[in-house]
CSV table of C-alpha atoms in Angstrom, one decimal:
chain,number,residue,atom,x,y,z
A,1471,MET,CA,-14.6,-20.4,2.7
A,1472,ARG,CA,-14.5,-16.3,3.2
A,1473,ASP,CA,-12.1,-14.1,1.3
A,1474,HIS,CA,-9.7,-12.3,4.2
A,1475,THR,CA,-8.8,-8.8,3.8
A,1476,ILE,CA,-4.9,-8.6,3.3
A,1477,CYS,CA,-4.6,-4.3,2.8
A,1478,ARG,CA,-7.1,-2.9,5.1
A,1479,CYS,CA,-6.9,0.5,4.2
A,1480,GLU,CA,-7.5,-0.5,0.0
A,1481,GLU,CA,-9.5,-2.5,0.8
A,1482,VAL,CA,-7.5,-5.4,-1.0
A,1483,ASN,CA,-8.7,-9.6,-0.3
A,1484,TYR,CA,-6.8,-12.5,-0.7
A,1485,THR,CA,-7.9,-13.3,-4.1
A,1486,SER,CA,-7.0,-10.2,-5.3
A,1487,ILE,CA,-2.9,-10.9,-4.9
A,1488,MET,CA,-3.0,-14.0,-6.1
A,1489,ASN,CA,-4.1,-13.3,-9.3
A,1490,ALA,CA,-1.8,-10.9,-9.2
A,1491,ILE,CA,1.0,-13.2,-8.8
A,1492,GLN,CA,-0.7,-15.6,-11.3
A,1493,ASP,CA,-0.9,-13.2,-14.5
A,1494,GLY,CA,2.8,-11.9,-13.4
A,1495,ALA,CA,3.4,-10.3,-10.4
A,1496,ARG,CA,6.6,-11.2,-9.1
A,1497,THR,CA,7.7,-7.8,-6.8
A,1498,SER,CA,5.7,-6.6,-3.5
A,1499,LYS,CA,6.1,-3.3,-5.4
A,1500,GLU,CA,4.3,-5.3,-9.0
A,1501,ILE,CA,1.4,-6.1,-6.8
A,1502,LYS,CA,1.5,-3.2,-5.6
A,1503,LEU,CA,1.0,-1.3,-8.1
A,1504,TRP,CA,-1.7,-4.3,-10.2
A,1505,THR,CA,-4.3,-4.0,-7.0
A,1506,ARG,CA,-3.0,-0.9,-5.0
A,1507,ALA,CA,-2.3,-3.2,-1.9
A,1508,GLY,CA,0.1,-0.7,0.7
A,1509,MET,CA,-1.1,2.7,-1.4
A,1510,GLY,CA,-3.4,3.8,1.8
A,1511,ILE,CA,-2.9,6.0,4.8
A,1512,CYS,CA,-0.6,3.1,6.5
A,1513,GLN,CA,1.5,3.3,2.8
A,1514,GLY,CA,2.2,-0.2,4.1
A,1515,ARG,CA,3.2,-0.4,7.6
A,1516,THR,CA,0.0,-3.0,8.0
A,1517,CYS,CA,-0.3,-5.2,4.9
A,1518,ARG,CA,4.0,-4.9,3.7
A,1519,PRO,CA,5.1,-8.4,6.0
A,1520,LEU,CA,2.3,-10.4,4.6
A,1521,ILE,CA,2.3,-9.2,1.3
A,1522,ASP,CA,6.0,-9.7,1.1
A,1523,SER,CA,5.7,-13.2,2.7
A,1524,LEU,CA,2.4,-14.0,0.1
A,1525,THR,CA,4.9,-13.4,-2.5
A,1526,SER,CA,8.1,-15.5,-1.5
A,1527,ILE,CA,5.9,-18.4,-1.1
A,1528,HIS,CA,4.0,-18.4,-4.1
A,1529,THR,CA,7.1,-17.2,-6.3
A,1530,LYS,CA,9.8,-18.7,-4.4
A,1531,GLN,CA,12.0,-16.4,-4.2
A,1532,PRO,CA,13.4,-14.8,-0.7
A,1533,VAL,CA,11.7,-11.6,0.5
A,1534,PRO,CA,15.3,-9.6,0.4
A,1535,ASN,CA,15.3,-9.7,-3.6
A,1536,PHE,CA,12.0,-8.4,-4.6
A,1537,SER,CA,10.1,-5.8,-1.4
A,1538,HIS,CA,11.6,-2.7,-2.5
A,1539,LEU,CA,8.1,-0.7,-1.5
A,1540,THR,CA,8.9,2.7,-0.9
A,1541,HIS,CA,7.1,4.5,2.4
A,1542,GLN,CA,5.3,8.2,1.8
A,1543,SER,CA,4.4,10.5,4.5
A,1544,PRO,CA,-0.1,10.8,3.4
A,1545,THR,CA,-0.3,14.4,2.3
A,1546,ARG,CA,-4.0,15.7,1.2
A,1547,PRO,CA,-4.3,18.8,-0.7
A,1548,ILE,CA,-4.7,22.2,0.8
A,1549,ARG,CA,-6.7,25.2,-0.4
A,1550,LEU,CA,-4.6,28.2,-0.1
A,1551,ALA,CA,-7.4,30.3,1.3
A,1552,ASP,CA,-7.0,27.9,4.4
A,1553,LEU,CA,-3.6,29.0,4.8
A,1554,CYS,CA,-4.2,32.7,4.6
A,1555,GLN,CA,-7.3,31.9,7.1
A,1556,ILE,CA,-4.3,30.5,8.9
A,1557,SER,CA,-1.8,33.1,9.0
A,1558,LYS,CA,-4.9,35.2,9.6
A,1559,GLU,CA,-5.7,34.0,13.2
A,1560,GLY,CA,-2.4,33.9,13.8
A,1561,GLU,CA,-1.6,37.4,14.2
A,1562,LYS,CA,-4.4,38.5,16.6
């Protein structure tokens, strides 16, 4: 049987999630920290419901007791020289 991808952004599969749960992860946040599931460009907006469901099923807890994932806007570093160039182009 093929191992299904749970988090497409970070390429985390079902086996990785289950290994984290078997190793003691009891919350979605712990699974996120142990496997990187939910840390990709979508910040868990795609995979979070599935991670929450798997966690709930295998820890026998309702979702509200453990689902504390937070979202952060995706950012990337930008060089100051690039900012200066944008500023100069805007003045023309």
